[in-house]
mmCIF file with all atom_site columns, C-alpha atoms in Angstrom:
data_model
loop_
_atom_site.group_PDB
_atom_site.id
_atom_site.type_symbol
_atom_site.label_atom_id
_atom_site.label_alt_id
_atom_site.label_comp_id
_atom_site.label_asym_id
_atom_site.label_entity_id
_atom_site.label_seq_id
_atom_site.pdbx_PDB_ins_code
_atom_site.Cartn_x
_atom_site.Cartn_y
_atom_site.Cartn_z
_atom_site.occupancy
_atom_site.B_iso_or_equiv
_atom_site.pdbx_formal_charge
_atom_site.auth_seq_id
_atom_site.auth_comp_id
_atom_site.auth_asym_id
_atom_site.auth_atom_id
_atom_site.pdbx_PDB_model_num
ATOM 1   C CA . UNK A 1 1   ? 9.565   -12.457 -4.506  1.00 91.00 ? 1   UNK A CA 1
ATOM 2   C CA . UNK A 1 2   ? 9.971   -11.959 -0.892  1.00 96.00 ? 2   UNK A CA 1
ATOM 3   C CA . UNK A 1 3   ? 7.283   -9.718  1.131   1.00 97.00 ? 3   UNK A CA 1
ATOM 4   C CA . UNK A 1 4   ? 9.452   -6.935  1.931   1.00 97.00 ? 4   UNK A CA 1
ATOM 5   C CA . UNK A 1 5   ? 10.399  -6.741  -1.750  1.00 98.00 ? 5   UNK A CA 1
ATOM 6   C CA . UNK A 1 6   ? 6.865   -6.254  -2.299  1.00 98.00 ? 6   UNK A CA 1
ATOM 7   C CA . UNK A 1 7   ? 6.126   -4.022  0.312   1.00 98.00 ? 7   UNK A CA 1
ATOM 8   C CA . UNK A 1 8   ? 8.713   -2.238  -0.974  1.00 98.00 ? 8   UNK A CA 1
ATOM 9   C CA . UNK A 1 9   ? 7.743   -1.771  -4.805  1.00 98.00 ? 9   UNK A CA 1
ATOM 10  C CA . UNK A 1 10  ? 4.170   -0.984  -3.427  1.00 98.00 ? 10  UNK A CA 1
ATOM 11  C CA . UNK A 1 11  ? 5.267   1.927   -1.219  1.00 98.00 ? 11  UNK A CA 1
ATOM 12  C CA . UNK A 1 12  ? 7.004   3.732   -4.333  1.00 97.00 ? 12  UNK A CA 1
ATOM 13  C CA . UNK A 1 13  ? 4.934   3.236   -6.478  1.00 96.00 ? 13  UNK A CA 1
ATOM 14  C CA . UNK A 1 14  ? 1.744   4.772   -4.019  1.00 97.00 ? 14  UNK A CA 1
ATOM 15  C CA . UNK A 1 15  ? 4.478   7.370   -2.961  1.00 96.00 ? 15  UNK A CA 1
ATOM 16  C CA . UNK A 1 16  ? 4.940   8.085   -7.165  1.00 95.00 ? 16  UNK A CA 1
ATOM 17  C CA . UNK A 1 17  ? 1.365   8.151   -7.526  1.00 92.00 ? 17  UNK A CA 1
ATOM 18  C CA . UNK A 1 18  ? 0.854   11.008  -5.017  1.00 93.00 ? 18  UNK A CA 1
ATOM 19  C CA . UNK A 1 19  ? 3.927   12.948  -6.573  1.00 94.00 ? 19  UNK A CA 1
ATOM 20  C CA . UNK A 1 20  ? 2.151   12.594  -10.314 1.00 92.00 ? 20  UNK A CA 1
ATOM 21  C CA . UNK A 1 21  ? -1.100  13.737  -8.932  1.00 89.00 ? 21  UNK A CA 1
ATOM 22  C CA . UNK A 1 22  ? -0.096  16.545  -6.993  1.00 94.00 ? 22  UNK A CA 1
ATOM 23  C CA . UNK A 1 23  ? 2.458   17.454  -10.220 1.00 94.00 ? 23  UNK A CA 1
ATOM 24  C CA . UNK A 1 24  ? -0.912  17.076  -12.803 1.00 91.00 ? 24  UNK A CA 1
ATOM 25  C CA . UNK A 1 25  ? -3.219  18.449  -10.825 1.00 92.00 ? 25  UNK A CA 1
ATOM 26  C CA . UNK A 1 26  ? -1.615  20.272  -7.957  1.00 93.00 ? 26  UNK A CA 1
ATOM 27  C CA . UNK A 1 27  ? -3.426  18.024  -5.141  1.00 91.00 ? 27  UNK A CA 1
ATOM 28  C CA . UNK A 1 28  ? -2.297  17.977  -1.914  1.00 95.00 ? 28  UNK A CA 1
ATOM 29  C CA . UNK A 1 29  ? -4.401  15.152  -0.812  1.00 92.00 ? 29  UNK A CA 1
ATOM 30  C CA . UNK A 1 30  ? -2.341  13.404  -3.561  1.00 92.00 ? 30  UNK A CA 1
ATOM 31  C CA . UNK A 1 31  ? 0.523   13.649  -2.540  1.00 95.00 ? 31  UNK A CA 1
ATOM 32  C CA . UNK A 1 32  ? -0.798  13.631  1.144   1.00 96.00 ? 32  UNK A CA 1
ATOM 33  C CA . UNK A 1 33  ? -2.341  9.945   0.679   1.00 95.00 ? 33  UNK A CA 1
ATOM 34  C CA . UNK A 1 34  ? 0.108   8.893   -1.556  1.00 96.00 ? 34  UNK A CA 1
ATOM 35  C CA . UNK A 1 35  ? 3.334   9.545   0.576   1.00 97.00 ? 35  UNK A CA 1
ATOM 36  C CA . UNK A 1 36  ? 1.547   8.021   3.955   1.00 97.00 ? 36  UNK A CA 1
ATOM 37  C CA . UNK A 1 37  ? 0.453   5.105   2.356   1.00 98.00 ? 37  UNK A CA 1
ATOM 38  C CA . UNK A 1 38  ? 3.673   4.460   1.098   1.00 98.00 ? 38  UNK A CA 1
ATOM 39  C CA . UNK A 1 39  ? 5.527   5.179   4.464   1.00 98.00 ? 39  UNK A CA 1
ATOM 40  C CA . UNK A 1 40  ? 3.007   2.724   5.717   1.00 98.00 ? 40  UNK A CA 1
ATOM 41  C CA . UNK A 1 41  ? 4.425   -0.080  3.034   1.00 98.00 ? 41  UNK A CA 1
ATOM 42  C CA . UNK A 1 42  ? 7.998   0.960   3.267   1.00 98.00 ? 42  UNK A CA 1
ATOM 43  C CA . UNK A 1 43  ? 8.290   0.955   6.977   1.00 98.00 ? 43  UNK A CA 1
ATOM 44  C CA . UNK A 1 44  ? 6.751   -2.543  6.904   1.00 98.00 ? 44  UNK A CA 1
ATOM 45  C CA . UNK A 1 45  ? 9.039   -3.654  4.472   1.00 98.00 ? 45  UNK A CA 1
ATOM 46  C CA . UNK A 1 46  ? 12.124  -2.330  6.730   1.00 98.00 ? 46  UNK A CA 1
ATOM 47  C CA . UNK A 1 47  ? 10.426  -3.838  9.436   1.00 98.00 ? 47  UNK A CA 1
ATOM 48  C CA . UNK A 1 48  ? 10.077  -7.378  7.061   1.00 97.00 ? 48  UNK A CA 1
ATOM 49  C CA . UNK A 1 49  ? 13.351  -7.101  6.150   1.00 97.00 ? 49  UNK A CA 1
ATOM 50  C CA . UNK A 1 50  ? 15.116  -6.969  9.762   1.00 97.00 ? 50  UNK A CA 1
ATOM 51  C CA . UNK A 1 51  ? 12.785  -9.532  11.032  1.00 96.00 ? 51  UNK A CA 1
ATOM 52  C CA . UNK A 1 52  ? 11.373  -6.959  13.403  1.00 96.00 ? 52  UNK A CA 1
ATOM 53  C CA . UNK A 1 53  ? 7.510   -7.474  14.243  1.00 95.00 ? 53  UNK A CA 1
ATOM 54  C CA . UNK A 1 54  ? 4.697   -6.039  12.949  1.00 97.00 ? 54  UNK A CA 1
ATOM 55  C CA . UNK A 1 55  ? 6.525   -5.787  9.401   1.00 97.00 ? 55  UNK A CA 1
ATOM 56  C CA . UNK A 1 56  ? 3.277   -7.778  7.679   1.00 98.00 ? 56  UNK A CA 1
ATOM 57  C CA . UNK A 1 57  ? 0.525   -5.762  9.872   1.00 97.00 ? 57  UNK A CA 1
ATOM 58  C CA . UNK A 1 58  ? 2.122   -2.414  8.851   1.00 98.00 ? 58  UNK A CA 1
ATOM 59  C CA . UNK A 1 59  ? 2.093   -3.731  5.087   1.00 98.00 ? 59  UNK A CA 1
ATOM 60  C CA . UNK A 1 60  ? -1.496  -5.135  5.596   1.00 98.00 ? 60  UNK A CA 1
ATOM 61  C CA . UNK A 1 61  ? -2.764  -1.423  7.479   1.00 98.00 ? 61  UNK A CA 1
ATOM 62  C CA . UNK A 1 62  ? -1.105  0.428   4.589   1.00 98.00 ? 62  UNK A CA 1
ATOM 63  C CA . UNK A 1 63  ? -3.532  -1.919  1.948   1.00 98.00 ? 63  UNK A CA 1
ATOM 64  C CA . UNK A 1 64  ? -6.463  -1.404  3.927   1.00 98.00 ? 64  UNK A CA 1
ATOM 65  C CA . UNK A 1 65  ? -6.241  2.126   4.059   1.00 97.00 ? 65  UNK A CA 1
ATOM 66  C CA . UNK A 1 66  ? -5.346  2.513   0.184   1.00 97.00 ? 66  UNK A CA 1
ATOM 67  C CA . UNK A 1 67  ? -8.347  -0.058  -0.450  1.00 97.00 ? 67  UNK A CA 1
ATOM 68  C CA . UNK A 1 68  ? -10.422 2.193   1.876   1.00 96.00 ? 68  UNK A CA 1
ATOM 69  C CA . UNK A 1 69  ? -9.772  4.892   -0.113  1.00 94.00 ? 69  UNK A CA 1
ATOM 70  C CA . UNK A 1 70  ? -9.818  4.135   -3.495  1.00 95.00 ? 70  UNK A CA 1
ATOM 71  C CA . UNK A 1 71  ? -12.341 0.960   -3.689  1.00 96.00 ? 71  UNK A CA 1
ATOM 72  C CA . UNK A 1 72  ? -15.471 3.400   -3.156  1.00 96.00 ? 72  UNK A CA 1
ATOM 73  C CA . UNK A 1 73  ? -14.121 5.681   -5.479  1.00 94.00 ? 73  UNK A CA 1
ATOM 74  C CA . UNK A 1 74  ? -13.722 3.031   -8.539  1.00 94.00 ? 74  UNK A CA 1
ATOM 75  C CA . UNK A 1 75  ? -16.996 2.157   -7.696  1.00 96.00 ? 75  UNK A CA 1
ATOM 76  C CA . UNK A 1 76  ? -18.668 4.698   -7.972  1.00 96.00 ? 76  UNK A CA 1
ATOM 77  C CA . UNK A 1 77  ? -16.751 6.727   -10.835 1.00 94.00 ? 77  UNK A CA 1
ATOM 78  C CA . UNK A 1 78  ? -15.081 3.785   -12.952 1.00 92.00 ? 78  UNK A CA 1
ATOM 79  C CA . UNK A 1 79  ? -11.933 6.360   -13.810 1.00 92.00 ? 79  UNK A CA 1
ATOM 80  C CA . UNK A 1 80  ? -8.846  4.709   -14.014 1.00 92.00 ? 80  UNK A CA 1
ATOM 81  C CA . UNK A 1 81  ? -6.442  6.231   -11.202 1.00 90.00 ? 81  UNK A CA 1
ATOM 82  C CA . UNK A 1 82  ? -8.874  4.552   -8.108  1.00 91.00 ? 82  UNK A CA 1
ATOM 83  C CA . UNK A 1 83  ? -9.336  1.704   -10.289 1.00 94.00 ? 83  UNK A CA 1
ATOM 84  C CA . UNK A 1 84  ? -5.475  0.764   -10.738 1.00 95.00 ? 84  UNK A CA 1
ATOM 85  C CA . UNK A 1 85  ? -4.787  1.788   -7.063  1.00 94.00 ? 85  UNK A CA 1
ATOM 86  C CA . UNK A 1 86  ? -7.771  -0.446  -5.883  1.00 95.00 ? 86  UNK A CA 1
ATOM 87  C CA . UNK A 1 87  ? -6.346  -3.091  -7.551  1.00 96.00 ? 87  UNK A CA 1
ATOM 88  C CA . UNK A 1 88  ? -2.806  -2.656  -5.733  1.00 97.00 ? 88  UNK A CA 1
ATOM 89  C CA . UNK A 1 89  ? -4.570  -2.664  -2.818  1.00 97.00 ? 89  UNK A CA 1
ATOM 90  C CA . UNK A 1 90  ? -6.601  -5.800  -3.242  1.00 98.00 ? 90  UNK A CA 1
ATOM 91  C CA . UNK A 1 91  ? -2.701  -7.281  -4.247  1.00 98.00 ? 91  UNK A CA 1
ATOM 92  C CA . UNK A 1 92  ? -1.743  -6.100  -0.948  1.00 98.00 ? 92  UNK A CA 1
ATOM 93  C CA . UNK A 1 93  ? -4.496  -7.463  0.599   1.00 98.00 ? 93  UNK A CA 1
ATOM 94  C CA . UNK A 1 94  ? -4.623  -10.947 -0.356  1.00 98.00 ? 94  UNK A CA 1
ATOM 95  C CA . UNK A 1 95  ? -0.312  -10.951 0.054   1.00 98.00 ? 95  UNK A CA 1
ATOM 96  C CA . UNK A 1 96  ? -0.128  -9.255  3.051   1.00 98.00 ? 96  UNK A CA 1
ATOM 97  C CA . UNK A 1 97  ? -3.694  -11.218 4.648   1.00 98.00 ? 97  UNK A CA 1
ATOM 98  C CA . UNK A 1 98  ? -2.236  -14.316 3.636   1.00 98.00 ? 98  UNK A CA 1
ATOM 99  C CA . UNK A 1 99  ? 0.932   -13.502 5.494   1.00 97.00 ? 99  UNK A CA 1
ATOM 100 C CA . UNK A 1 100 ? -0.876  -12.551 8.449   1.00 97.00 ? 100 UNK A CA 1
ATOM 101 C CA . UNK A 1 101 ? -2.816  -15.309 8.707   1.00 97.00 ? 101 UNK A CA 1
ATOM 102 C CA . UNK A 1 102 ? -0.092  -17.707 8.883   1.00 96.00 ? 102 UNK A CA 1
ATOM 103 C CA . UNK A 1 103 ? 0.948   -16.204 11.886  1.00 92.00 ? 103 UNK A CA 1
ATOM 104 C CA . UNK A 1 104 ? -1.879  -17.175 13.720  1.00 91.00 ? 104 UNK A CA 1
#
């Protein structure tokens, strides 16, 4: 599976995340978080895709920020929404590091 394919798939499903929560629960920061971090995936897919630069840092911003996020939170509550998205993230992380790092 290519990286923008994955960059892809990872920005809707963050993006669908948000949308659910603010739908359930009427969130904002949902939807908020959810559609930014997702931007953040999908523009760095586009940018993967057309061979433009910064296509893997965009991807690898957009997993730090959704691992900032929801890492302390599974932590310290053990519910399963920030435990599923810290997950993603940590995917992100080691696909999107291990990108990165072959560029240097």
């Amino acid at each position: 599976m290519s990286l923008n394919t994955i960059a892809y798939t990872l920005g809707a499903f963050t993006a669908a995340g948000g949308t659910i929560g603010f739908v359930k629960t009427g969130s904002i920061p949902s939807v908020a978080a959810g559609w930014t971090v997702g931007i953040l995936y999908g523009l760095g897919g586009y940018r993967l895709q057309s061979r433009q630069s910064y296509g893997v840092e965009l991807a690898l911003l957009a997993s730090v920020v959704l691992g900032g996020a929801s890492i302390p939170r599974a932590l310290r509550s053990g519910k399963p929404v920030p435990t599923v998205l810290s997950l993603v993230s940590i995917f992100g992380l080691l696909i999107f590091g291990n990108a990165f790092r072959k560029t240097l």
